[in-house]
Short mmCIF file of C-alpha atoms and ligand atoms in Angstrom, two decimals:
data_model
loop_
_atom_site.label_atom_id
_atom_site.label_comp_id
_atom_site.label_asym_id
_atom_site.label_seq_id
_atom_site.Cartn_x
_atom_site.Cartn_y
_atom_site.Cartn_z
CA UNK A 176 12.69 -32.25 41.39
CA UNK A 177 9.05 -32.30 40.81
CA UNK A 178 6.77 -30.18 38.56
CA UNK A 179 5.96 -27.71 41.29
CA UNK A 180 8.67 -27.50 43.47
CA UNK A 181 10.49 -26.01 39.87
CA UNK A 182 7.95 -23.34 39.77
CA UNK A 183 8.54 -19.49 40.26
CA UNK A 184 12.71 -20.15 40.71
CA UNK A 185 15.00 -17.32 39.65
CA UNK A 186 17.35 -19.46 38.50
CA UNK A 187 17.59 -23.21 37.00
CA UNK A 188 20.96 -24.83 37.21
CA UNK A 189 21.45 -27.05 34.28
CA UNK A 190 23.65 -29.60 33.62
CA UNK A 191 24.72 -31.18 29.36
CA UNK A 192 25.43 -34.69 28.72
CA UNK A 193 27.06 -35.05 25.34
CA UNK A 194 29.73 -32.06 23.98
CA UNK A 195 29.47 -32.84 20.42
CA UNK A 196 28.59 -31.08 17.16
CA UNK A 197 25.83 -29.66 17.94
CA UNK A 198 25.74 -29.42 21.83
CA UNK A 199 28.12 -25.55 21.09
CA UNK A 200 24.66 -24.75 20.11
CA UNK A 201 22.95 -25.71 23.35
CA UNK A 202 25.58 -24.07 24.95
CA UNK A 203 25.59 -20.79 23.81
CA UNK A 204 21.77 -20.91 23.83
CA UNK A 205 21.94 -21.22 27.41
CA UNK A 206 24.49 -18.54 28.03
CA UNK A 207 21.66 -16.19 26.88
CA UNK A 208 18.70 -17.26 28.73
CA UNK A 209 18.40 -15.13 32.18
CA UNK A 210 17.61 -17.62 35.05
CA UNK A 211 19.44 -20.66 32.71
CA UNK A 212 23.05 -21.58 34.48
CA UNK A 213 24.86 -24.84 32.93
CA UNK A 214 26.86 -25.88 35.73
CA UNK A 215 28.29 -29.20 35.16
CA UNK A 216 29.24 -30.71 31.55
CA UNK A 217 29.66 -34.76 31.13
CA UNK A 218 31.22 -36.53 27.94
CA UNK A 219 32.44 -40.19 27.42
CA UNK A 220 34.90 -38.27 25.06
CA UNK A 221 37.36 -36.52 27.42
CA UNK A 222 38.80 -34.50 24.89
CA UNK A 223 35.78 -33.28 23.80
CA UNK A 224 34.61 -32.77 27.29
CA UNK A 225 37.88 -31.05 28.39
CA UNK A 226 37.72 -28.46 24.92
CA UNK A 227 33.55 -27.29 25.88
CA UNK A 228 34.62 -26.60 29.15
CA UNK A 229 37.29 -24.66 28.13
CA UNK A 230 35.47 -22.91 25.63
CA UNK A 231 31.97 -22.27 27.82
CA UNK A 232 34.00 -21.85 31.35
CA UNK A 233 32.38 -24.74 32.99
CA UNK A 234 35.01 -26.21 35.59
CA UNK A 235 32.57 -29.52 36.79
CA UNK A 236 33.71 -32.06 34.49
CA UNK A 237 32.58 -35.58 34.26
CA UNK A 238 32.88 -38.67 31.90
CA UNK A 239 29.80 -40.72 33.33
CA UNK A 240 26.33 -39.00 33.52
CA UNK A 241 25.29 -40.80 36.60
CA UNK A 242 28.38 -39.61 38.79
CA UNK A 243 27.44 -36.01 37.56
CA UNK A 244 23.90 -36.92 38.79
CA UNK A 245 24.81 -37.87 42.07
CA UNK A 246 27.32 -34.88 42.64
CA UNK A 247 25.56 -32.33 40.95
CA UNK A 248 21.85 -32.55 41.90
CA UNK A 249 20.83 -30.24 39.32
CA UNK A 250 17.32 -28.56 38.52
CA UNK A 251 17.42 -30.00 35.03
CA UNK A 252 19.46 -32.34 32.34
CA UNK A 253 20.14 -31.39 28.37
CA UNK A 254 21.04 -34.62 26.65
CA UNK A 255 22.97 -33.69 23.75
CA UNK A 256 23.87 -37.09 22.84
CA UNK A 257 22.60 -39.53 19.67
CA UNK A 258 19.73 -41.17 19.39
CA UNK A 259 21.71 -44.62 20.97
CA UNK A 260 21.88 -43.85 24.34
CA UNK A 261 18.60 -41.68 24.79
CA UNK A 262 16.81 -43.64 26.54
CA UNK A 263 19.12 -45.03 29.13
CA UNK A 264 20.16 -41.39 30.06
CA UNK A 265 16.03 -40.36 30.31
CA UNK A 266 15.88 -43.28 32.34
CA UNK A 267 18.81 -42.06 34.15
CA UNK A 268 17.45 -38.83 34.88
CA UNK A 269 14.12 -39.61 35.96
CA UNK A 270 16.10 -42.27 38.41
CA UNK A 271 17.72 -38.92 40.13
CA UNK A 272 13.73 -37.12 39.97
CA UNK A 273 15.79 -34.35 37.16
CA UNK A 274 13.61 -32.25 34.94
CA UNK A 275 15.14 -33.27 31.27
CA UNK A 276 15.56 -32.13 28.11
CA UNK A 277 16.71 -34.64 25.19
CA UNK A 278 17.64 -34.45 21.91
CA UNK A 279 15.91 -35.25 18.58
CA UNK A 280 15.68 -38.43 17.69
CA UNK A 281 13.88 -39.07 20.88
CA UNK A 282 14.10 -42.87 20.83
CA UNK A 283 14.81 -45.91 18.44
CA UNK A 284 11.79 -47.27 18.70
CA UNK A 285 8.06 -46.31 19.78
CA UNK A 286 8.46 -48.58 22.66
CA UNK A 287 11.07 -47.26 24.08
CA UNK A 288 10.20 -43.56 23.85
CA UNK A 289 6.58 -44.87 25.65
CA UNK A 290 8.99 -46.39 28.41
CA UNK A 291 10.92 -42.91 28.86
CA UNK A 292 7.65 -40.73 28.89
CA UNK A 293 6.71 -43.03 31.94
CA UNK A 294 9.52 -43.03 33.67
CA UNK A 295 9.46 -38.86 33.79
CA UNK A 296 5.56 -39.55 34.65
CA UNK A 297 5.91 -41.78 37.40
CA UNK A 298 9.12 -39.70 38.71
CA UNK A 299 6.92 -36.63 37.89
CA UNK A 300 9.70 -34.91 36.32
CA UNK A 301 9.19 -32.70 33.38
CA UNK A 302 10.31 -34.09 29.90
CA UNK A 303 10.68 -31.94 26.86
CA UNK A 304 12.03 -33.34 23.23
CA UNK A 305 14.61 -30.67 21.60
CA UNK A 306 12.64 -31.12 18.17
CA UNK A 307 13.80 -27.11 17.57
CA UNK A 308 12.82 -26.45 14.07
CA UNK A 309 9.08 -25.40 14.67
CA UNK A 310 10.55 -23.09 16.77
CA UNK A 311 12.54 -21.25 14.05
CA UNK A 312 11.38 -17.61 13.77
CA UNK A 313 9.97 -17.98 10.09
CA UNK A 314 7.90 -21.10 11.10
CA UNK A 315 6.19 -20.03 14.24
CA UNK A 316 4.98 -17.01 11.99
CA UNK A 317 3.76 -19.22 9.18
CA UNK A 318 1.74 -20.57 12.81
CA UNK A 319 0.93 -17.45 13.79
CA UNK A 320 -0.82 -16.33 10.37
CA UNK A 321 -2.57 -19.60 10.33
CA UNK A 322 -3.58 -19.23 13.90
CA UNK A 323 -5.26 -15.62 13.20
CA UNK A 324 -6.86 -16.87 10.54
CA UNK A 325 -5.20 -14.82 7.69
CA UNK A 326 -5.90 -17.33 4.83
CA UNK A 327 -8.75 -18.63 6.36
CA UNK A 328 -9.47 -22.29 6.67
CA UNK A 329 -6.52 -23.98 5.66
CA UNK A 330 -7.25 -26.88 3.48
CA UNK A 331 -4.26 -27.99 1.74
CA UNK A 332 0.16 -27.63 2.88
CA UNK A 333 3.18 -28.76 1.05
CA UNK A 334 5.89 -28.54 4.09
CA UNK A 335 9.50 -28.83 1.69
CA UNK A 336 13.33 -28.87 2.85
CA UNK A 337 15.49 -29.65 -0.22
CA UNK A 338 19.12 -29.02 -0.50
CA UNK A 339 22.62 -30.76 -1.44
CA UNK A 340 24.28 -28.71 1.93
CA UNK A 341 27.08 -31.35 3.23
CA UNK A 342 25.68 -32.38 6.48
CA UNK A 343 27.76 -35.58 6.44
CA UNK A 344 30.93 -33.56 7.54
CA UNK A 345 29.81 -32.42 10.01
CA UNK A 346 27.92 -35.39 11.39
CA UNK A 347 29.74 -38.52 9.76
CA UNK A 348 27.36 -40.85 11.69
CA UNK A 349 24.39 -39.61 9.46
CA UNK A 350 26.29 -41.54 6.54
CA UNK A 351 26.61 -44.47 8.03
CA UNK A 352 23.06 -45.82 9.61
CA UNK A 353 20.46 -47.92 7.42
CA UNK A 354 18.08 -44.95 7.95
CA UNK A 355 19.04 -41.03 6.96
CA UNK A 356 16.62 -38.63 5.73
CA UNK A 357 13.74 -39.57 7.19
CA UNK A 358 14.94 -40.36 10.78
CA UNK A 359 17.02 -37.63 10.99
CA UNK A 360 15.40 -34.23 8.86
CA UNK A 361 11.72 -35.59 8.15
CA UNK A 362 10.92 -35.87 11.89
CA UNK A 363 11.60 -32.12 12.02
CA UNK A 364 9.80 -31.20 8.53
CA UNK A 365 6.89 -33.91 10.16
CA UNK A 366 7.14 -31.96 12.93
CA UNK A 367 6.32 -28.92 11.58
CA UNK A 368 3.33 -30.10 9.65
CA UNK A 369 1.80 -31.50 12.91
CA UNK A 370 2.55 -28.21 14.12
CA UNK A 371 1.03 -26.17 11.60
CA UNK A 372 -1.69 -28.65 10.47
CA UNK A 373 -2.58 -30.68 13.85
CA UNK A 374 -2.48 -34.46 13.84
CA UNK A 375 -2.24 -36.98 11.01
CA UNK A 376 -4.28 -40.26 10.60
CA UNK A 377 -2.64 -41.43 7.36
CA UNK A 378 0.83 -41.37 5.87
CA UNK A 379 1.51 -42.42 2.17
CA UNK A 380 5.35 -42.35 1.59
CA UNK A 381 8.02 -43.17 -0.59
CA UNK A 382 11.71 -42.89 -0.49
CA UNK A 383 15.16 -42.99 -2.03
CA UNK A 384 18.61 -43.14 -2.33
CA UNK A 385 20.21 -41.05 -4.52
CA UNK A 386 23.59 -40.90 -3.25
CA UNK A 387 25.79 -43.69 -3.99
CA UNK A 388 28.08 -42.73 -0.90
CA UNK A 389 25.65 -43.13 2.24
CA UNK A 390 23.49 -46.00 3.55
CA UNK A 391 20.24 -44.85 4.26
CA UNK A 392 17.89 -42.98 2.11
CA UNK A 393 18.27 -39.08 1.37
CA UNK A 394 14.69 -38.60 -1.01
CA UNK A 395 11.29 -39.21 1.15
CA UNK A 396 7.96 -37.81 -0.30
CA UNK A 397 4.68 -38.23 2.13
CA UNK A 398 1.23 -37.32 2.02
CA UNK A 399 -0.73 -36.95 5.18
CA UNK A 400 -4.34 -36.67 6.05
CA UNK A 401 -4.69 -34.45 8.70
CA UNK A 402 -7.70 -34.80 11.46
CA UNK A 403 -7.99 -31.36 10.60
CA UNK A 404 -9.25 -32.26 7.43
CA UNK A 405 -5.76 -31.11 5.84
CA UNK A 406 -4.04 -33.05 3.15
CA UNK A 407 -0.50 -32.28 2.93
CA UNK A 408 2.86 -33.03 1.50
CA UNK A 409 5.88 -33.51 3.26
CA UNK A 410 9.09 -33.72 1.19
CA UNK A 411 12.53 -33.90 1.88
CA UNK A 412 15.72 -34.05 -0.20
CA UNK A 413 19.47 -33.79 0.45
CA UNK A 414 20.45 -34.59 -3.04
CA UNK A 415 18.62 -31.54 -4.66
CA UNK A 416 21.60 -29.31 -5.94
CA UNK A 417 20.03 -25.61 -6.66
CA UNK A 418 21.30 -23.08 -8.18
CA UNK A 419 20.86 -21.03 -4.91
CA UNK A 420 21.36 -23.51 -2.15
CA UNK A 421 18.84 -22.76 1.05
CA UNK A 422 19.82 -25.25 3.94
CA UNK A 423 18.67 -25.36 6.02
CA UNK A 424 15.17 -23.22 4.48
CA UNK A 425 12.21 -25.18 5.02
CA UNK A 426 9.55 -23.87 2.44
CA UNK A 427 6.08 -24.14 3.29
CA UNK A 428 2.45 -23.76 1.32
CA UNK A 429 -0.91 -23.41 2.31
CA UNK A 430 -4.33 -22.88 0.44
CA UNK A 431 -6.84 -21.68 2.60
CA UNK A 432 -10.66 -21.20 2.55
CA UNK A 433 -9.64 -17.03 2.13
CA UNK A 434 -6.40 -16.89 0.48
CA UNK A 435 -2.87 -18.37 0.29
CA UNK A 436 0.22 -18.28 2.22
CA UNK A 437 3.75 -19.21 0.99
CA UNK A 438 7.01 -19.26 3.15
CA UNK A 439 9.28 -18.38 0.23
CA UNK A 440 13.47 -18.38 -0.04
CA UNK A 441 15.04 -16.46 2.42
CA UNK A 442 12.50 -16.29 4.69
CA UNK A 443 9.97 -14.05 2.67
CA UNK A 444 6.40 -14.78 4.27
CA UNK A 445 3.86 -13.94 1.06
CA UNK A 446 0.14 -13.20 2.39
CA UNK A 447 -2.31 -13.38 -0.32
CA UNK A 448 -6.21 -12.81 0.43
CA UNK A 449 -8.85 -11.22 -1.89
CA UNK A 450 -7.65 -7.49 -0.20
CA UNK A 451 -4.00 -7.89 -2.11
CA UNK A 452 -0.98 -9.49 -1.53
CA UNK A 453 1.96 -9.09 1.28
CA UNK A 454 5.24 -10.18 1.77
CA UNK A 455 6.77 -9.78 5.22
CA UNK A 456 10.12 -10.87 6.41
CA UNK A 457 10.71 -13.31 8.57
CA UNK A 458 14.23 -13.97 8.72
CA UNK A 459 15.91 -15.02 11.94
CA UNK A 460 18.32 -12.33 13.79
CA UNK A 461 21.99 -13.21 14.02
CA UNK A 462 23.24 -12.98 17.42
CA UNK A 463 27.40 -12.97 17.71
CA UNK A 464 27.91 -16.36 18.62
CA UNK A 465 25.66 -17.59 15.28
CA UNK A 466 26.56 -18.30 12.21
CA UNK A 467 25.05 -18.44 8.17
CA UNK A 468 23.56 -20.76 7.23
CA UNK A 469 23.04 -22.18 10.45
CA UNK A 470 21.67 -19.09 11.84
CA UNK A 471 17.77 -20.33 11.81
CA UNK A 472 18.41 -23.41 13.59
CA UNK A 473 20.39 -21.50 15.97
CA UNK A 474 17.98 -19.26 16.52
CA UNK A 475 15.71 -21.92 16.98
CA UNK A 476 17.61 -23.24 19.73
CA UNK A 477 17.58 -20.02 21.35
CA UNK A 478 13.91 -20.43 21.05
CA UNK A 479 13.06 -23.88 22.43
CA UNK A 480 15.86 -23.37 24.95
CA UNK A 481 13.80 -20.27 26.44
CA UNK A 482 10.43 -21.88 26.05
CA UNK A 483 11.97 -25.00 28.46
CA UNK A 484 12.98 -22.03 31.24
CA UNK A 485 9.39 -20.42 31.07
CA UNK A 486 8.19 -23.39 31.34
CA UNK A 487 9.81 -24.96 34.66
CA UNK A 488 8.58 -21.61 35.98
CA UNK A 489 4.82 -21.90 34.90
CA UNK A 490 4.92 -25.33 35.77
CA UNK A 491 3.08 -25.76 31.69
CA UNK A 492 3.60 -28.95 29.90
CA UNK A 493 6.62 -27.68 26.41
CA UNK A 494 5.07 -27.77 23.49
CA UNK A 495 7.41 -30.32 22.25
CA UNK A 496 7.10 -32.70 25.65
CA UNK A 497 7.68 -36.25 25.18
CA UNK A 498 4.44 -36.92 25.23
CA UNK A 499 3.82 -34.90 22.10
CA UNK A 500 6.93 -36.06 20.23
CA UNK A 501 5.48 -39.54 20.75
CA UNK A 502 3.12 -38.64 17.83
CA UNK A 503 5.90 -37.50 15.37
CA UNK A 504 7.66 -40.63 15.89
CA UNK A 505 5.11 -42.14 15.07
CA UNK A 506 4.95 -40.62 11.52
CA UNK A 507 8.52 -41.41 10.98
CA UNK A 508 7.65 -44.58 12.10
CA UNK A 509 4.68 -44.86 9.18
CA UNK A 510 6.70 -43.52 6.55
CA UNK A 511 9.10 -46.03 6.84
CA UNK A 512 6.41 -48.45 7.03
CA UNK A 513 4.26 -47.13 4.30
CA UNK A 514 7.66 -46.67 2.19
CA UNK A 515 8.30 -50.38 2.72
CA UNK A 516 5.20 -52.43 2.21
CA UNK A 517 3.97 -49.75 -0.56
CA UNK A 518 0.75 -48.91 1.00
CA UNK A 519 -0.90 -46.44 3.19
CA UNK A 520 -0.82 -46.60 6.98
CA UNK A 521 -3.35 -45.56 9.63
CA UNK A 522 -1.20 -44.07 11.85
CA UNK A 523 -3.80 -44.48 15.10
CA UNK A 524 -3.49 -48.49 14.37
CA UNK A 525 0.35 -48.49 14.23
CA UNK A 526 0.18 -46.64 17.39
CA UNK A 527 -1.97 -48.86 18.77
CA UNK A 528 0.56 -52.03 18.21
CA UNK A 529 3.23 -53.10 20.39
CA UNK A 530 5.53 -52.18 17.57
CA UNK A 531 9.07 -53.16 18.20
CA UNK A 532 9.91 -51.74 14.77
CA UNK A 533 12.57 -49.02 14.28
CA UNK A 534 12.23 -45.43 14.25
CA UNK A 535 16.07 -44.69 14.07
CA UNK A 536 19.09 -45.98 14.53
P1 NAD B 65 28.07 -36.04 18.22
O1 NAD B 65 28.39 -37.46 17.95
O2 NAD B 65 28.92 -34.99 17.57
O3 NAD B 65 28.10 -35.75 19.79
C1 NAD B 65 27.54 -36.62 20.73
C2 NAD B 65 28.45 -36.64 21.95
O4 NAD B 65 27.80 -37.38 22.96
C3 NAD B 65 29.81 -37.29 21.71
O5 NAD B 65 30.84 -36.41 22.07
C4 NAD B 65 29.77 -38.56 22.58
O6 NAD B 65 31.04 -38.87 23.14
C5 NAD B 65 28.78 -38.15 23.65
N1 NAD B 65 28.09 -39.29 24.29
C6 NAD B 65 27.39 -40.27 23.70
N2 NAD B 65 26.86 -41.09 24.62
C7 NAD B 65 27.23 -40.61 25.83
C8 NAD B 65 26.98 -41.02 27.16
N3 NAD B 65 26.23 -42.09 27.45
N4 NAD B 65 27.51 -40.30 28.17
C9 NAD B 65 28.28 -39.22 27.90
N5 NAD B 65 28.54 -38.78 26.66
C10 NAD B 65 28.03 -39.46 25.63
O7 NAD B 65 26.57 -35.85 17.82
P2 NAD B 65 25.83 -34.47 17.38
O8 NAD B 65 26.00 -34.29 15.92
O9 NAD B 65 26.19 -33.39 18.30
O10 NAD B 65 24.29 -34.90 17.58
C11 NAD B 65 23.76 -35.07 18.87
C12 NAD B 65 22.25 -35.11 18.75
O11 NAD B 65 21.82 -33.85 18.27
C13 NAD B 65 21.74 -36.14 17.73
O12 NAD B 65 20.64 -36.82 18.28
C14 NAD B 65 21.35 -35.33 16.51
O13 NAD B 65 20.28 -35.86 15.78
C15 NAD B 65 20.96 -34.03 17.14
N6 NAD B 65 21.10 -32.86 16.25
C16 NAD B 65 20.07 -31.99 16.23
C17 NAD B 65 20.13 -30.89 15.41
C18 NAD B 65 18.95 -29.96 15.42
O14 NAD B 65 18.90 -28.98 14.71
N7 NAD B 65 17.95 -30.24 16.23
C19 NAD B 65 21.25 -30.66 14.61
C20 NAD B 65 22.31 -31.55 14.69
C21 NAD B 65 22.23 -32.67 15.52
O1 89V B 66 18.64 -30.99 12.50
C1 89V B 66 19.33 -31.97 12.42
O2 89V B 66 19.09 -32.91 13.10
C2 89V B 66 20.58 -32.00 11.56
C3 89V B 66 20.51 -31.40 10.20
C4 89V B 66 19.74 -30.13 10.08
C5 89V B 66 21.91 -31.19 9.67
O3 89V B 66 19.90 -32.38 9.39
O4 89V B 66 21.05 -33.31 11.50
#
């Protein structure tokens, strides 16, 4: 279904591929959107496919995404799944003309996430990443206050998620590929600095492994120059034990021209200008179905779930379209590059290379 023949609908029926971890969260997302009806579910996994259906009340059941294609004919796909089999399920999608969502990380590689933006652009299907975090309620104020111009000119940011939280029960996989933090948390925590501070030419990075028991590296610290004329610092730990833990809290700072702003812990938003100082709260709500500490991502979802519905009816391009997410990727995709060869990289000539190298795994 194309751009505008989704306009102006009452209702959108949706249909998941992939009920794992964190799909519950897509799910109950959707079960609060008015005009958002999940109608079909497919998972290799039957077990996992049979317990979501149970659990959301979804009877259409399937174990291959292009049989639930076929049947279903739905309005729009939410790929759920890992980072592995994104881009033949894009692909896959765009094949049945199916307005789709997919799930951070986009692709493995630059290339291929190039390949799955055209194939929504030639089947003129809309394509939106699920890169959720700028849409948690404490971020899009930090936006916001930027945006009105509270501090100013912004001139300088420090974007900065570090925690010990366990993610690897959870998601076990995160463990075990030759890439973690980076690949996995930075692109959000990139993300967000794009968001807040536009687009970056240069990345400087370095990273780490702290902990003995994973494979990929859990420290990463970047500096970016933004096109804004922004410098900031991205940083991102998982082996940073506090005494008051804050995953998933990403803190942010920003000196502008007129003041400063500082996303503090617990979602304290601290306004400081020449006329005095303010500190607002921007904690996320906690609807029934969400839980602490996960509540801000959840909320999040909630967030970017709703954007996606206003904007099949506006026919507007999401925020975070695949289009846009090509540009994180691509500072994932220079960290790891900068990290290796110990040097800075101009991000527009990386993009500009046929670069078969990896962005995840
Ligand atoms: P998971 O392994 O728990 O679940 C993935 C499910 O997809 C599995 O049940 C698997 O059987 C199914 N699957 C895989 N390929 C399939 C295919 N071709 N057809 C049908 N089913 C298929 O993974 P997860 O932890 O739920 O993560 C899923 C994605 O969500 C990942 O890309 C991860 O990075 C992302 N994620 C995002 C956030 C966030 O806040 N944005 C948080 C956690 C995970
Ligand atoms: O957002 C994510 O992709 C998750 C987590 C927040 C746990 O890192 O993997």
């Amino acid at each position: 279904m194309t751009v505008s023949t989704l306009q102006d609908r009452e209702t959108y029926n949706g249909a998941l591929i992939g009920c794992g971890f964190f799909a519950r969260n897509h799910l109950h997302a959707w079960r609060g959107i008015e005009g958002a009806n999940i109608v079909a579910l497919c998972d290799a996994d039957e077990a996992r496919l049979h317990a979501a259906g149970r659990e959301f009340g979804i009877e259409r059941l399937y174990t291959d995404a292009a049989a639930m294609l076929h049947a279903e004919r739905p309005d729009f796909v939410d790929i759920a799944t890992t980072v592995a089999s994104h881009r033949t399920l894009v692909e896959l999608a765009a094949s049945h003309g199916v307005a789709t969502i997919c799930q951070k990380p986009f692709a493995c590689t630059l290339d291929d996430a190039r390949a799955m933006v055209s194939a929504c652009k030639d089947a003129n299907v809309p394509l939106m990443v699920h890169e959720n975090f700028r849409w948690q309620s404490a971020i899009q104020a930090v936006g916001a206050a930027l945006q009105a111009g509270e501090i100013g000119t912004p001139f300088w940011g420090r974007v900065s998620f570090r925690s010990a939280f366990d993610v690897f029960s959870g998601q076990p996989y995160l463990a075990e590929g030759e890439r973690f933090i980076v690949e996995d948390l930075g692109i959000h925590v990139l993300d967000i600095a794009r968001f807040l501070f536009g687009d970056a030419t240069r990345v400087t990075a370095s990273t780490s492994r702290v902990n003995p028991g994973i494979k990929g590296e859990d420290v990463a610290t970047i500096m970016l120059c933004h096109e804004s004329g922004v410098n900031s610092i991205v940083d991102c730990s998982y082996a940073t034990c506090l005494p008051h833990e804050l995953f998933p809290q990403t803190l942010i700072e920003v000196d502008g021209s007129a003041g400063t702003l500082r996303l503090l812990a617990d979602y304290r938003l601290q306004i400081h200008t020449r006329n005095g100082t303010e500190v607002r709260d921007a904690a996320p709500s906690m609807l029934p179905w969400m839980s602490s500490p996960w509540h801000a991502i959840q909320g999040s979802v909630l967030n970017i779930q709703s954007h996606w519905i206003g904007c099949l009816r506006s026919g507007r391009e999401p925020a975070t379209s695949g289009r846009d997410n090509l540009r994180t990727l691509a500072l994932v995709e220079a960290t790891y590059l900068s990290a290796r060869e110990g040097r800075s990289v101009d991000v527009r000539e990386l993009e500009r290379m046929a670069s078969q190298t990896k962005v995840a795994q």
